Amino acid sequence: MATTSAGVDDSTQVQPTHDDPDRRGLTPGEHLVDGGYTSAAIGLAARAQGIDLIGPLPPASDRQTREAKGFALTDFAIDWDAKSATCPRGEKSRYWGTTHVDGQPRTVVIFPEYGCRNCRVRPACTSGFTRRLTLHPREEHELLQRQRAEQNTDAWKQRYAKRAGVEGTICQAVRATGIRCSRYRGRAKTSLAHVFSATAINLHRMDAHLTGRPVGTTHRTHFADLDLDPKPSRKTRTRHP
């Protein structure tokens, strides 16, 4: 658990979370996180510590990927050693250079204008005179491509399904202790309140285990209760590890 200022991005807490058990010789083999804690750079840093960071990565930002139409980044062959890229029609790039996006290094690849202008499938590739690609550094790019492909497989989804355990814990903490809203001013008092809330959840679960209290049904929103579908829905149960 970490308590930070509201403006601090969640992803900045991944490394401290890994460093603490690493110092105690308790480095995990895998870490299941939600989409707010994933990026290529974070994934590489985790692998350097022997941790497999498992969480959904956002899709590539190019228009073709967003619209699922046309030639996306994955349709281009990238030759990092030759500093060259080849489009799906076999055209070679004319420019390979470096830039920065939000302070992070990126590689810019530009294809020849004469080749793109005369290409019969240009509308499926670009709306401009030439196609441009913006790539992460090589290790990050290759990790992104591999993990984006893996997260669409049934094996990855089954592996990630274990994340439901901590999501159930978060849900219980919100409903039982109101942990999303601080009752106190200042980070120190709020952090202490979080510790008390976590302790309360542990005691609550110990009591439920010792007294044989059955698990509760999955929480339904008021909006979901308005569902007029005549088909009976199957209730599911949230099991907390």
mmCIF file with all atom_site columns, C-alpha atoms in Angstrom, residues 1 6 22 28 45 61 79 84 113 151-152 164-165 168 177 184 187 192 196 229 238:
data_model
loop_
_atom_site.group_PDB
_atom_site.id
_atom_site.type_symbol
_atom_site.label_atom_id
_atom_site.label_alt_id
_atom_site.label_comp_id
_atom_site.label_asym_id
_atom_site.label_entity_id
_atom_site.label_seq_id
_atom_site.pdbx_PDB_ins_code
_atom_site.Cartn_x
_atom_site.Cartn_y
_atom_site.Cartn_z
_atom_site.occupancy
_atom_site.B_iso_or_equiv
_atom_site.pdbx_formal_charge
_atom_site.auth_seq_id
_atom_site.auth_comp_id
_atom_site.auth_asym_id
_atom_site.auth_atom_id
_atom_site.pdbx_PDB_model_num
ATOM 1  C CA . MET A 1 1   ? 0.000   0.000   0.000   1.00 0.00 ? 1   MET A CA 1
ATOM 2  C CA . ALA A 1 6   ? -3.450  12.959  -5.894  1.00 0.00 ? 6   ALA A CA 1
ATOM 3  C CA . ASP A 1 22  ? 13.557  -7.380  -3.500  1.00 0.00 ? 22  ASP A CA 1
ATOM 4  C CA . PRO A 1 28  ? 7.891   -12.370 -6.839  1.00 0.00 ? 28  PRO A CA 1
ATOM 5  C CA . ALA A 1 45  ? 12.460  -2.711  -15.503 1.00 0.00 ? 45  ALA A CA 1
ATOM 6  C CA . SER A 1 61  ? -1.841  4.783   -30.928 1.00 0.00 ? 61  SER A CA 1
ATOM 7  C CA . ASP A 1 79  ? 14.986  -4.074  -39.421 1.00 0.00 ? 79  ASP A CA 1
ATOM 8  C CA . SER A 1 84  ? 15.118  0.389   -42.129 1.00 0.00 ? 84  SER A CA 1
ATOM 9  C CA . GLU A 1 113 ? 6.858   10.362  -50.904 1.00 0.00 ? 113 GLU A CA 1
ATOM 10 C CA . GLN A 1 151 ? -2.925  -10.755 -24.211 1.00 0.00 ? 151 GLN A CA 1
ATOM 11 C CA . ASN A 1 152 ? -5.398  -11.744 -26.908 1.00 0.00 ? 152 ASN A CA 1
ATOM 12 C CA . ALA A 1 164 ? -9.896  -11.026 -9.762  1.00 0.00 ? 164 ALA A CA 1
ATOM 13 C CA . GLY A 1 165 ? -8.775  -11.894 -6.230  1.00 0.00 ? 165 GLY A CA 1
ATOM 14 C CA . GLY A 1 168 ? -12.457 -8.430  -4.887  1.00 0.00 ? 168 GLY A CA 1
ATOM 15 C CA . THR A 1 177 ? -14.426 0.944   5.006   1.00 0.00 ? 177 THR A CA 1
ATOM 16 C CA . TYR A 1 184 ? -8.721  13.212  7.455   1.00 0.00 ? 184 TYR A CA 1
ATOM 17 C CA . ARG A 1 187 ? -1.073  12.573  3.730   1.00 0.00 ? 187 ARG A CA 1
ATOM 18 C CA . LEU A 1 192 ? -2.465  5.842   8.791   1.00 0.00 ? 192 LEU A CA 1
ATOM 19 C CA . PHE A 1 196 ? -6.254  0.806   9.777   1.00 0.00 ? 196 PHE A CA 1
ATOM 20 C CA . ASP A 1 229 ? -34.122 -8.617  -19.983 1.00 0.00 ? 229 ASP A CA 1
ATOM 21 C CA . THR A 1 238 ? -16.658 -13.237 -5.557  1.00 0.00 ? 238 THR A CA 1
#
